[in-house]
């Protein structure tokens, strides 16, 4: 009997080592895959530029005004530090910083999963990690890496595993529970919609434990401390106060200008093949898990089903239907599918067998197939950072350190062009977002009250910033983006109504357009930019 046991133990150790090798291959390949990507999406480019302005002394929501809350800009100081320290270009500093952060959070989530279910096989943990990494690479391929919602979904994974451990009555090390709680608080401060996740899960847990004592735990203390810290920042720091007191009510009231509502969100979700595949896979996985005889499997199935429904609800409540807002649904569905796969592999055996390697091997091969000629880059080197025609124009018609005035109601393509050209915006409003807010739902260009104050405030700031920075280039968007606004409501037309061009052309000359922008270059005899405190 003993030789048979020894052979089984030896086989288990070999398979475990093979799993670790596959994980190392997946993680190392993922690092190279991340470095190969030489572009970022428009919002992420804007976050980075704002972080760079912060680093140079600009004040948030005074010198930098945007629709996003403060934490995302401070987080982007990390890739800025990585870029300054390593010499990586901005795009790769952003991507590799995000990749390392994902790995750290995934490892934290896996440790919590193991704390919740100490008997889990290593191969199941490997499947979890490889599936999460694979979704991360799909996000990278979709040009949504480092966007808020994908980051929030990842930050909430440790919290979900912590909730699973609590449901199972398992003790969790204080360091792990504290880290999960801090990640959750950070996620919620990045986008307040996601407060629904911890509120719903804690309410449900309290309802389940109604017959037993409901303990106050470390994560509750950290959440309270996080809320108190945010309140303190709002009271003490003018930029925080300006966003949460002045801008947030206006954004809640008028931000529908940027989306088509719940119906459009639903139609967008189900028109995407990937989202449909994930939802169908999650449904089938849920059936497998709920039919499992093991209580721990059914408990996690319940938690993952709830989290998937909550991510769906949050997506619909945002009412925009944008791709990056669907990515949390990808993560929740993929986690459900991964766990169902682990349950099927584990069924009927307490030992690791060779067939358990099938899923990790498939996942690693799928990842390798995403960059089939990776080895070629070891010879040629990394591809250069992306450059659009607008970025090329900015770089060749201005000097390092110059600020460029991009006047547009939307973020793209100006924000990427500024990042690729290594230039900063001259206008404090990173996009002219007050204008679609002010004009949405109106049929006239004449405004009154609060709407007029938003539009007038933007125009006053625009003129002040042009006088202060005297940028060498002014780029004015000419496209119409917003349907629920007056006919032909473009940046160019709005500025014409304000007699802006007469003032502009006294110091600037019009040159050939680039992409969808009218381009103006500062005349040689125009006054130079003055120093800014």
Short mmCIF file of C-alpha atoms in Angstrom, two decimals:
data_model
loop_
_atom_site.label_atom_id
_atom_site.label_comp_id
_atom_site.label_asym_id
_atom_site.label_seq_id
_atom_site.Cartn_x
_atom_site.Cartn_y
_atom_site.Cartn_z
CA UNK A 1 0.00 0.00 0.00
CA UNK A 2 2.82 2.35 0.90
CA UNK A 3 4.51 2.35 -2.58
CA UNK A 4 1.17 3.31 -4.13
CA UNK A 5 0.78 6.20 -1.69
CA UNK A 6 4.35 7.34 -2.40
CA UNK A 7 3.73 7.23 -6.14
CA UNK A 8 0.57 9.32 -5.71
CA UNK A 9 2.42 11.88 -3.59
CA UNK A 10 5.22 12.08 -6.15
CA UNK A 11 2.69 12.53 -8.95
CA UNK A 12 0.92 15.31 -7.01
CA UNK A 13 4.21 17.12 -6.42
CA UNK A 14 5.15 16.88 -10.10
CA UNK A 15 1.79 18.20 -11.21
CA UNK A 16 1.94 21.01 -8.63
CA UNK A 17 5.39 22.00 -9.96
CA UNK A 18 4.02 21.93 -13.51
CA UNK A 19 1.19 24.24 -12.41
CA UNK A 20 3.74 26.67 -10.95
CA UNK A 21 5.76 26.57 -14.17
CA UNK A 22 2.62 27.37 -16.18
CA UNK A 23 1.84 30.26 -13.83
CA UNK A 24 5.36 31.67 -14.18
CA UNK A 25 5.12 31.39 -17.98
CA UNK A 26 1.75 33.14 -17.91
CA UNK A 27 2.94 35.96 -15.64
CA UNK A 28 6.27 36.58 -17.44
CA UNK A 29 4.64 36.41 -20.87
CA UNK A 30 1.98 38.81 -19.58
CA UNK A 31 4.67 41.33 -18.63
CA UNK A 32 6.16 41.24 -22.14
CA UNK A 33 2.70 41.35 -23.69
CA UNK A 34 1.94 44.46 -21.63
CA UNK A 35 5.16 46.18 -22.70
CA UNK A 36 4.39 45.50 -26.38
CA UNK A 37 1.26 47.63 -26.29
CA UNK A 38 2.27 51.11 -27.34
CA UNK A 39 -1.00 53.01 -26.99
CA UNK A 40 -3.57 53.91 -24.34
CA UNK A 41 -7.20 54.95 -24.44
CA UNK A 42 -8.23 58.60 -24.34
CA UNK A 43 -9.38 58.71 -20.70
CA UNK A 44 -6.19 57.10 -19.40
CA UNK A 45 -4.09 59.57 -21.39
CA UNK A 46 -6.05 62.36 -19.74
CA UNK A 47 -5.51 60.92 -16.24
CA UNK A 48 -1.77 60.81 -16.86
CA UNK A 49 -1.61 64.37 -18.18
CA UNK A 50 -3.56 65.59 -15.15
CA UNK A 51 -1.16 63.72 -12.83
CA UNK A 52 1.76 65.40 -14.58
CA UNK A 53 0.12 68.79 -14.08
CA UNK A 54 -0.37 67.94 -10.40
CA UNK A 55 3.30 67.03 -10.15
CA UNK A 56 4.23 70.42 -11.63
CA UNK A 57 2.20 72.23 -8.97
CA UNK A 58 -1.20 72.72 -10.58
CA UNK A 59 -4.12 72.50 -8.17
CA UNK A 60 -6.90 70.00 -8.81
CA UNK A 61 -10.30 71.54 -9.70
CA UNK A 62 -8.72 74.97 -9.87
CA UNK A 63 -6.04 74.51 -12.53
CA UNK A 64 -7.24 71.03 -13.58
CA UNK A 65 -10.99 70.52 -13.99
CA UNK A 66 -12.58 67.27 -15.14
CA UNK A 67 -15.62 65.06 -14.57
CA UNK A 68 -13.62 62.37 -12.75
CA UNK A 69 -13.14 62.29 -8.95
CA UNK A 70 -9.72 63.06 -7.41
CA UNK A 71 -8.38 59.55 -6.58
CA UNK A 72 -7.81 58.50 -10.21
CA UNK A 73 -5.52 61.49 -10.82
CA UNK A 74 -3.45 60.84 -7.69
CA UNK A 75 -3.16 57.15 -8.61
CA UNK A 76 -1.59 58.16 -11.92
CA UNK A 77 1.31 59.71 -10.05
CA UNK A 78 2.54 56.08 -9.78
CA UNK A 79 3.14 55.56 -13.55
CA UNK A 80 4.56 59.08 -13.68
CA UNK A 81 7.11 58.04 -11.03
CA UNK A 82 7.80 54.78 -12.92
CA UNK A 83 8.41 56.73 -16.13
CA UNK A 84 10.75 59.22 -14.43
CA UNK A 85 12.63 56.43 -12.62
CA UNK A 86 13.01 53.86 -15.39
CA UNK A 87 13.01 56.02 -18.51
CA UNK A 88 10.02 54.16 -19.96
CA UNK A 89 7.74 56.20 -22.18
CA UNK A 90 4.44 57.31 -20.67
CA UNK A 91 2.34 54.59 -22.34
CA UNK A 92 4.49 51.71 -21.15
CA UNK A 93 4.84 53.21 -17.68
CA UNK A 94 1.05 53.31 -17.45
CA UNK A 95 0.58 49.76 -18.76
CA UNK A 96 3.31 48.07 -16.71
CA UNK A 97 2.24 49.90 -13.52
CA UNK A 98 -1.30 48.69 -14.07
CA UNK A 99 -0.09 45.12 -14.75
CA UNK A 100 1.97 44.93 -11.56
CA UNK A 101 -0.95 46.36 -9.58
CA UNK A 102 -3.26 43.71 -11.08
CA UNK A 103 -0.87 40.94 -10.07
CA UNK A 104 -0.63 42.18 -6.48
CA UNK A 105 -4.40 42.44 -6.13
CA UNK A 106 -4.96 39.02 -7.75
CA UNK A 107 -2.48 37.42 -5.32
CA UNK A 108 -4.29 39.07 -2.41
CA UNK A 109 -7.61 37.72 -3.71
CA UNK A 110 -6.17 34.20 -4.07
CA UNK A 111 -4.81 34.27 -0.52
CA UNK A 112 -8.26 35.21 0.74
CA UNK A 113 -9.82 32.45 -1.37
CA UNK A 114 -7.44 29.96 0.22
CA UNK A 115 -8.28 31.32 3.69
CA UNK A 116 -11.97 30.82 2.91
CA UNK A 117 -11.44 27.30 1.56
CA UNK A 118 -8.21 25.81 3.01
CA UNK A 119 -8.65 22.44 1.26
CA UNK A 120 -8.79 23.91 -2.22
CA UNK A 121 -6.43 22.30 -4.74
CA UNK A 122 -3.55 24.45 -6.07
CA UNK A 123 -4.75 23.80 -9.61
CA UNK A 124 -8.03 25.61 -8.83
CA UNK A 125 -6.08 28.65 -7.61
CA UNK A 126 -3.99 28.48 -10.78
CA UNK A 127 -7.14 28.49 -12.91
CA UNK A 128 -8.42 31.55 -11.05
CA UNK A 129 -5.19 33.49 -11.56
CA UNK A 130 -4.81 32.53 -15.23
CA UNK A 131 -8.46 33.39 -15.97
CA UNK A 132 -8.15 36.79 -14.29
CA UNK A 133 -4.92 37.47 -16.16
CA UNK A 134 -6.56 36.45 -19.42
CA UNK A 135 -9.44 38.87 -18.86
CA UNK A 136 -6.85 41.55 -18.07
CA UNK A 137 -5.13 40.91 -21.41
CA UNK A 138 -8.50 41.08 -23.18
CA UNK A 139 -8.98 44.49 -21.54
CA UNK A 140 -5.51 45.49 -22.74
CA UNK A 141 -6.33 44.33 -26.27
CA UNK A 142 -9.58 46.32 -26.13
CA UNK A 143 -7.49 49.45 -25.34
CA UNK A 144 -9.19 49.87 -21.96
CA UNK A 145 -6.24 49.04 -19.68
CA UNK A 146 -6.00 51.34 -16.60
CA UNK A 147 -9.54 52.61 -17.12
CA UNK A 148 -11.53 53.19 -13.95
CA UNK A 149 -14.16 50.43 -14.18
CA UNK A 150 -11.72 47.59 -15.02
CA UNK A 151 -9.49 48.73 -12.15
CA UNK A 152 -12.49 48.89 -9.81
CA UNK A 153 -13.56 45.35 -10.76
CA UNK A 154 -10.07 44.06 -9.93
CA UNK A 155 -9.90 46.03 -6.66
CA UNK A 156 -13.20 44.48 -5.56
CA UNK A 157 -12.04 40.86 -6.12
CA UNK A 158 -10.23 40.60 -2.74
CA UNK A 159 -13.29 42.03 -1.01
CA UNK A 160 -15.53 39.41 -2.65
CA UNK A 161 -13.19 36.65 -1.45
CA UNK A 162 -13.18 38.19 2.02
CA UNK A 163 -16.98 38.12 2.06
CA UNK A 164 -16.81 34.44 1.01
CA UNK A 165 -14.50 33.71 3.93
CA UNK A 166 -16.88 35.49 6.33
CA UNK A 167 -19.85 33.56 4.99
CA UNK A 168 -17.94 30.33 5.64
CA UNK A 169 -17.05 31.42 9.18
CA UNK A 170 -13.31 31.23 8.50
CA UNK A 171 -10.71 33.31 10.34
CA UNK A 172 -8.84 35.69 8.05
CA UNK A 173 -5.43 37.23 8.87
CA UNK A 174 -5.78 40.90 9.79
CA UNK A 175 -3.33 41.97 7.07
CA UNK A 176 -5.39 40.30 4.33
CA UNK A 177 -8.76 41.57 5.55
CA UNK A 178 -7.31 45.06 5.96
CA UNK A 179 -5.86 45.04 2.44
CA UNK A 180 -9.18 43.85 0.94
CA UNK A 181 -11.05 46.59 2.78
CA UNK A 182 -8.61 49.29 1.63
CA UNK A 183 -8.91 48.12 -1.98
CA UNK A 184 -12.70 48.25 -1.66
CA UNK A 185 -12.65 51.80 -0.24
CA UNK A 186 -10.33 52.93 -3.04
CA UNK A 187 -12.64 51.35 -5.65
CA UNK A 188 -15.69 53.14 -4.25
CA UNK A 189 -13.95 56.54 -4.12
CA UNK A 190 -12.94 56.14 -7.79
CA UNK A 191 -16.60 55.79 -8.83
CA UNK A 192 -19.38 56.20 -6.21
CA UNK A 193 -21.79 53.90 -8.11
CA UNK A 194 -19.83 50.91 -6.79
CA UNK A 195 -20.83 51.62 -3.19
CA UNK A 196 -23.79 49.38 -4.07
CA UNK A 197 -21.50 46.34 -4.01
CA UNK A 198 -20.39 46.43 -0.34
CA UNK A 199 -23.73 47.82 0.84
CA UNK A 200 -25.73 45.04 -0.84
CA UNK A 201 -23.38 42.23 0.24
CA UNK A 202 -23.13 43.42 3.85
CA UNK A 203 -26.92 43.84 4.03
CA UNK A 204 -27.43 40.35 2.62
CA UNK A 205 -24.87 38.88 5.03
CA UNK A 206 -26.56 40.55 7.98
CA UNK A 207 -29.92 39.15 6.84
CA UNK A 208 -28.40 35.64 6.53
CA UNK A 209 -26.86 35.90 9.99
CA UNK A 210 -30.02 37.29 11.63
CA UNK A 211 -30.21 34.35 14.02
CA UNK A 212 -26.57 34.78 15.06
CA UNK A 213 -24.46 37.62 16.33
CA UNK A 214 -23.28 39.99 13.60
CA UNK A 215 -19.68 40.92 14.41
CA UNK A 216 -18.02 44.25 13.80
CA UNK A 217 -14.91 43.36 11.79
CA UNK A 218 -11.74 45.03 10.60
CA UNK A 219 -13.12 45.76 7.14
CA UNK A 220 -15.97 47.72 8.71
CA UNK A 221 -13.49 49.83 10.71
CA UNK A 222 -11.36 50.54 7.64
CA UNK A 223 -14.47 51.49 5.64
CA UNK A 224 -15.47 53.96 8.38
CA UNK A 225 -11.94 55.37 8.51
CA UNK A 226 -11.99 55.73 4.70
CA UNK A 227 -15.28 57.65 4.82
CA UNK A 228 -13.97 59.92 7.61
CA UNK A 229 -10.76 60.53 5.66
CA UNK A 230 -12.75 61.50 2.56
CA UNK A 231 -14.88 63.89 4.62
CA UNK A 232 -11.71 65.41 6.09
CA UNK A 233 -10.21 65.87 2.61
CA UNK A 234 -13.42 67.54 1.42
CA UNK A 235 -13.29 69.93 4.37
CA UNK A 236 -9.56 70.70 4.24
CA UNK A 237 -8.61 70.59 0.54
CA UNK A 238 -10.35 73.09 -1.76
CA UNK A 239 -10.00 70.82 -4.82
CA UNK A 240 -11.83 67.94 -3.14
CA UNK A 241 -14.48 70.31 -1.83
CA UNK A 242 -14.96 71.83 -5.27
CA UNK A 243 -15.53 68.43 -6.89
CA UNK A 244 -17.80 66.82 -4.30
CA UNK A 245 -19.75 69.97 -3.32
CA UNK A 246 -19.86 72.02 -6.53
CA UNK A 247 -19.38 69.68 -9.49
CA UNK A 248 -20.85 66.37 -8.39
CA UNK A 249 -24.46 67.69 -8.06
CA UNK A 250 -24.21 69.21 -11.55
CA UNK A 251 -22.79 65.99 -13.01
CA UNK A 252 -25.56 63.94 -11.42
CA UNK A 253 -28.14 66.33 -12.84
CA UNK A 254 -26.86 66.79 -16.39
CA UNK A 255 -24.45 63.92 -17.16
CA UNK A 256 -27.12 62.18 -19.24
CA UNK A 257 -25.71 64.32 -22.08
CA UNK A 258 -23.01 61.65 -22.48
CA UNK A 259 -25.26 58.58 -22.79
CA UNK A 260 -28.44 57.12 -24.16
CA UNK A 261 -29.95 55.76 -20.95
CA UNK A 262 -30.76 52.28 -19.69
CA UNK A 263 -32.30 51.04 -22.96
CA UNK A 264 -29.17 51.86 -24.93
CA UNK A 265 -27.03 50.22 -22.24
CA UNK A 266 -29.05 47.00 -22.50
CA UNK A 267 -28.94 46.95 -26.30
CA UNK A 268 -25.20 47.65 -26.30
CA UNK A 269 -24.57 44.89 -23.77
CA UNK A 270 -26.42 42.20 -25.69
CA UNK A 271 -25.10 43.30 -29.07
CA UNK A 272 -21.56 42.49 -27.93
CA UNK A 273 -20.66 38.86 -28.65
CA UNK A 274 -18.11 38.70 -25.84
CA UNK A 275 -20.58 39.95 -23.21
CA UNK A 276 -23.19 37.43 -24.41
CA UNK A 277 -20.65 34.60 -24.24
CA UNK A 278 -19.62 35.58 -20.72
CA UNK A 279 -23.21 35.81 -19.49
CA UNK A 280 -24.17 32.44 -21.02
CA UNK A 281 -21.03 30.87 -19.57
CA UNK A 282 -21.79 32.33 -16.15
CA UNK A 283 -25.35 30.98 -16.32
CA UNK A 284 -24.11 27.45 -17.10
CA UNK A 285 -21.42 27.72 -14.43
CA UNK A 286 -24.02 28.82 -11.91
CA UNK A 287 -26.10 25.72 -12.67
CA UNK A 288 -23.07 23.51 -12.07
CA UNK A 289 -22.19 25.24 -8.80
CA UNK A 290 -25.71 25.32 -7.37
CA UNK A 291 -26.03 21.58 -8.04
CA UNK A 292 -22.77 20.83 -6.24
CA UNK A 293 -23.18 18.71 -3.06
CA UNK A 294 -20.51 20.78 -1.26
CA UNK A 295 -21.83 23.68 0.82
CA UNK A 296 -18.73 25.81 0.16
CA UNK A 297 -19.33 25.54 -3.60
CA UNK A 298 -22.94 26.65 -3.29
CA UNK A 299 -21.94 29.55 -1.02
CA UNK A 300 -19.39 30.88 -3.50
CA UNK A 301 -21.86 30.37 -6.36
CA UNK A 302 -24.34 32.47 -4.42
CA UNK A 303 -21.77 35.22 -3.83
CA UNK A 304 -20.55 35.28 -7.44
CA UNK A 305 -24.13 35.34 -8.75
CA UNK A 306 -24.92 38.30 -6.50
CA UNK A 307 -21.77 40.14 -7.57
CA UNK A 308 -22.56 39.55 -11.25
CA UNK A 309 -26.09 40.91 -10.79
CA UNK A 310 -24.74 43.92 -8.91
CA UNK A 311 -22.19 44.67 -11.64
CA UNK A 312 -25.01 44.44 -14.19
CA UNK A 313 -27.13 46.83 -12.12
CA UNK A 314 -24.27 49.32 -11.74
CA UNK A 315 -23.63 49.16 -15.49
CA UNK A 316 -27.30 49.92 -16.21
CA UNK A 317 -27.48 52.70 -13.62
CA UNK A 318 -24.62 54.53 -15.34
CA UNK A 319 -26.77 54.65 -18.47
CA UNK A 320 -23.92 55.08 -20.96
CA UNK A 321 -23.27 51.63 -22.45
CA UNK A 322 -19.54 52.27 -22.86
CA UNK A 323 -17.28 49.25 -23.29
CA UNK A 324 -15.12 49.80 -20.22
CA UNK A 325 -18.24 49.89 -18.03
CA UNK A 326 -19.01 46.32 -19.15
CA UNK A 327 -15.62 44.94 -18.13
CA UNK A 328 -16.62 44.28 -14.48
CA UNK A 329 -19.26 41.94 -15.94
CA UNK A 330 -16.45 40.13 -17.80
CA UNK A 331 -14.52 39.63 -14.55
CA UNK A 332 -17.52 38.41 -12.55
CA UNK A 333 -18.61 36.01 -15.31
CA UNK A 334 -15.08 34.71 -15.88
CA UNK A 335 -14.65 34.09 -12.13
CA UNK A 336 -17.89 32.10 -12.07
CA UNK A 337 -16.77 30.02 -15.06
CA UNK A 338 -13.30 29.46 -13.53
CA UNK A 339 -14.71 28.26 -10.24
CA UNK A 340 -17.23 25.94 -11.92
CA UNK A 341 -14.33 24.45 -13.90
CA UNK A 342 -12.41 23.92 -10.66
CA UNK A 343 -15.41 22.22 -9.05
CA UNK A 344 -15.77 19.84 -12.01
CA UNK A 345 -12.06 18.98 -11.86
CA UNK A 346 -12.18 18.46 -8.09
CA UNK A 347 -15.29 16.28 -8.12
CA UNK A 348 -14.69 12.74 -6.97
CA UNK A 349 -11.02 13.20 -6.06
CA UNK A 350 -8.94 14.72 -3.31
CA UNK A 351 -5.72 14.45 -5.32
CA UNK A 352 -4.28 16.30 -8.26
CA UNK A 353 -4.23 14.24 -11.44
CA UNK A 354 -2.70 14.87 -14.86
CA UNK A 355 -6.05 15.77 -16.39
CA UNK A 356 -6.23 18.70 -13.98
CA UNK A 357 -3.48 20.38 -16.00
CA UNK A 358 -5.69 20.55 -19.09
CA UNK A 359 -7.40 23.87 -18.26
CA UNK A 360 -4.25 25.75 -17.11
CA UNK A 361 -2.41 24.55 -20.24
CA UNK A 362 -5.26 25.71 -22.49
CA UNK A 363 -5.33 29.12 -20.78
CA UNK A 364 -1.57 29.59 -21.15
CA UNK A 365 -1.68 28.51 -24.82
CA UNK A 366 -4.54 30.94 -25.47
CA UNK A 367 -2.48 33.70 -23.89
CA UNK A 368 0.63 32.79 -25.91
CA UNK A 369 -1.49 32.81 -29.08
CA UNK A 370 -2.38 36.47 -28.48
CA UNK A 371 1.22 37.38 -29.42
CA UNK A 372 2.40 34.49 -31.64
CA UNK A 373 5.73 36.13 -32.61
CA UNK A 374 6.77 37.56 -29.25
CA UNK A 375 10.32 36.25 -29.69
CA UNK A 376 10.82 38.54 -32.69
CA UNK A 377 10.67 41.59 -30.44
CA UNK A 378 13.72 40.39 -28.50
CA UNK A 379 15.67 41.01 -31.74
CA UNK A 380 13.91 44.14 -33.04
CA UNK A 381 13.18 45.72 -29.68
CA UNK A 382 9.89 47.18 -28.51
CA UNK A 383 7.77 49.08 -31.04
CA UNK A 384 7.90 52.86 -30.58
CA UNK A 385 5.15 54.65 -28.70
CA UNK A 386 2.09 55.28 -30.87
CA UNK A 387 1.75 58.60 -32.66
CA UNK A 388 -1.31 60.06 -34.38
CA UNK A 389 -1.14 62.77 -37.03
CA UNK A 390 -2.36 65.23 -34.40
CA UNK A 391 0.39 64.16 -31.98
CA UNK A 392 2.98 64.51 -34.76
CA UNK A 393 1.77 68.03 -35.48
CA UNK A 394 1.94 69.02 -31.80
CA UNK A 395 5.47 67.63 -31.48
CA UNK A 396 6.85 69.25 -34.64
CA UNK A 397 5.19 72.66 -34.19
CA UNK A 398 5.94 73.27 -30.52
CA UNK A 399 8.83 73.02 -28.09
CA UNK A 400 9.20 70.68 -25.07
CA UNK A 401 7.54 72.32 -22.10
CA UNK A 402 4.96 74.16 -24.24
CA UNK A 403 1.30 73.75 -23.39
CA UNK A 404 -1.16 73.17 -26.21
CA UNK A 405 -4.76 74.43 -26.27
CA UNK A 406 -7.08 71.61 -27.39
CA UNK A 407 -10.64 72.95 -27.37
CA UNK A 408 -13.13 70.10 -27.65
CA UNK A 409 -16.22 68.83 -25.87
CA UNK A 410 -14.84 65.27 -25.86
CA UNK A 411 -11.62 63.71 -24.64
CA UNK A 412 -10.51 61.88 -27.81
CA UNK A 413 -8.37 62.28 -29.83
CA UNK A 414 -6.83 65.32 -28.16
CA UNK A 415 -5.78 63.65 -24.91
CA UNK A 416 -3.88 60.83 -26.61
CA UNK A 417 -2.20 63.29 -28.98
CA UNK A 418 -0.98 65.39 -26.05
CA UNK A 419 0.37 62.31 -24.28
CA UNK A 420 2.13 60.92 -27.36
CA UNK A 421 3.65 64.35 -28.09
CA UNK A 422 4.71 64.81 -24.43
CA UNK A 423 2.82 68.08 -24.13
CA UNK A 424 0.39 69.30 -21.48
CA UNK A 425 -2.97 71.00 -21.98
CA UNK A 426 -3.10 74.78 -21.71
CA UNK A 427 -6.81 74.80 -20.82
CA UNK A 428 -7.76 73.99 -17.23
CA UNK A 429 -10.89 72.18 -18.43
CA UNK A 430 -9.44 68.94 -19.81
CA UNK A 431 -12.49 68.85 -22.07
CA UNK A 432 -15.22 71.41 -22.58
CA UNK A 433 -17.64 69.19 -20.64
CA UNK A 434 -19.66 72.11 -19.13
CA UNK A 435 -21.05 72.83 -22.61
CA UNK A 436 -22.81 69.49 -23.29
CA UNK A 437 -24.00 69.57 -19.66
CA UNK A 438 -25.43 73.06 -20.18
CA UNK A 439 -27.04 72.45 -23.57
CA UNK A 440 -28.36 68.91 -23.22
CA UNK A 441 -32.13 68.75 -23.56
CA UNK A 442 -32.37 72.26 -25.05
CA UNK A 443 -33.28 73.32 -28.57
CA UNK A 444 -31.96 76.88 -28.30
CA UNK A 445 -28.48 78.33 -27.97
CA UNK A 446 -29.84 80.81 -25.40
CA UNK A 447 -29.36 79.64 -21.81
CA UNK A 448 -30.54 80.86 -18.44
CA UNK A 449 -29.77 80.23 -14.78
CA UNK A 450 -27.48 77.39 -13.81
CA UNK A 451 -26.91 76.27 -17.39
CA UNK A 452 -25.80 79.76 -18.43
CA UNK A 453 -23.41 79.98 -15.47
CA UNK A 454 -21.76 76.70 -16.51
CA UNK A 455 -21.26 77.83 -20.11
CA UNK A 456 -20.15 81.34 -19.20
CA UNK A 457 -17.76 80.01 -16.55
CA UNK A 458 -16.11 77.76 -19.11
CA UNK A 459 -15.68 80.64 -21.59
CA UNK A 460 -14.18 82.99 -19.01
CA UNK A 461 -11.69 80.29 -17.97
CA UNK A 462 -10.83 79.54 -21.61
CA UNK A 463 -9.93 83.18 -22.34
CA UNK A 464 -7.96 83.46 -19.08
CA UNK A 465 -5.93 80.32 -19.85
CA UNK A 466 -5.12 81.48 -23.38
CA UNK A 467 -3.89 84.81 -21.95
CA UNK A 468 -1.82 83.05 -19.30
CA UNK A 469 -0.12 80.30 -21.32
CA UNK A 470 -0.23 81.88 -24.81
CA UNK A 471 0.07 78.40 -26.34
CA UNK A 472 1.91 78.03 -29.68
CA UNK A 473 -0.99 75.93 -31.05
CA UNK A 474 -4.76 76.18 -30.63
CA UNK A 475 -6.74 73.19 -31.96
CA UNK A 476 -10.53 73.59 -32.24
CA UNK A 477 -12.78 70.58 -32.74
CA UNK A 478 -15.32 70.86 -35.57
CA UNK A 479 -17.47 67.74 -35.08
CA UNK A 480 -20.99 67.43 -33.64
CA UNK A 481 -21.08 64.76 -30.92
CA UNK A 482 -24.22 65.22 -28.83
CA UNK A 483 -27.65 64.37 -30.26
CA UNK A 484 -29.75 65.86 -27.47
CA UNK A 485 -28.46 69.38 -28.10
CA UNK A 486 -29.34 72.19 -30.56
CA UNK A 487 -28.80 71.34 -34.23
CA UNK A 488 -25.21 71.66 -35.34
CA UNK A 489 -23.96 72.15 -31.80
CA UNK A 490 -20.20 72.03 -32.33
CA UNK A 491 -17.28 73.61 -30.53
CA UNK A 492 -16.55 75.73 -33.56
CA UNK A 493 -20.12 77.04 -33.89
CA UNK A 494 -20.37 77.81 -30.18
CA UNK A 495 -17.13 79.81 -30.27
CA UNK A 496 -18.30 81.70 -33.35
CA UNK A 497 -21.41 82.82 -31.49
CA UNK A 498 -19.15 84.18 -28.74
CA UNK A 499 -17.08 86.20 -31.28
CA UNK A 500 -14.10 84.16 -30.13
CA UNK A 501 -12.34 84.05 -33.50
CA UNK A 502 -11.88 87.82 -33.75
CA UNK A 503 -9.92 87.75 -30.50
CA UNK A 504 -8.03 84.59 -31.49
CA UNK A 505 -6.95 85.80 -34.93
CA UNK A 506 -5.30 88.91 -33.52
CA UNK A 507 -2.49 86.67 -32.23
CA UNK A 508 -2.92 83.45 -34.25
CA UNK A 509 -3.02 82.53 -37.92
CA UNK A 510 -5.09 79.69 -39.31
CA UNK A 511 -3.18 76.81 -40.94
CA UNK A 512 -4.21 73.54 -42.59
CA UNK A 513 -6.59 71.39 -40.50
CA UNK A 514 -5.42 68.17 -38.87
CA UNK A 515 -7.91 65.34 -38.41
CA UNK A 516 -11.16 66.95 -37.20
CA UNK A 517 -9.45 70.06 -35.80
CA UNK A 518 -9.03 73.58 -37.10
CA UNK A 519 -5.44 74.52 -36.35
CA UNK A 520 -4.12 77.93 -35.34
CA UNK A 521 -0.44 78.81 -34.84
CA UNK A 522 0.72 81.74 -32.78
CA UNK A 523 2.08 84.62 -34.87
CA UNK A 524 5.80 85.28 -34.55
CA UNK A 525 5.23 88.85 -33.37
CA UNK A 526 2.62 87.85 -30.75
CA UNK A 527 3.64 88.21 -27.07
CA UNK A 528 5.38 85.15 -25.63
CA UNK A 529 3.94 83.05 -22.81
CA UNK A 530 4.57 84.54 -19.41
CA UNK A 531 5.76 82.61 -16.37
CA UNK A 532 3.07 80.88 -14.35
CA UNK A 533 3.28 80.51 -10.57
#
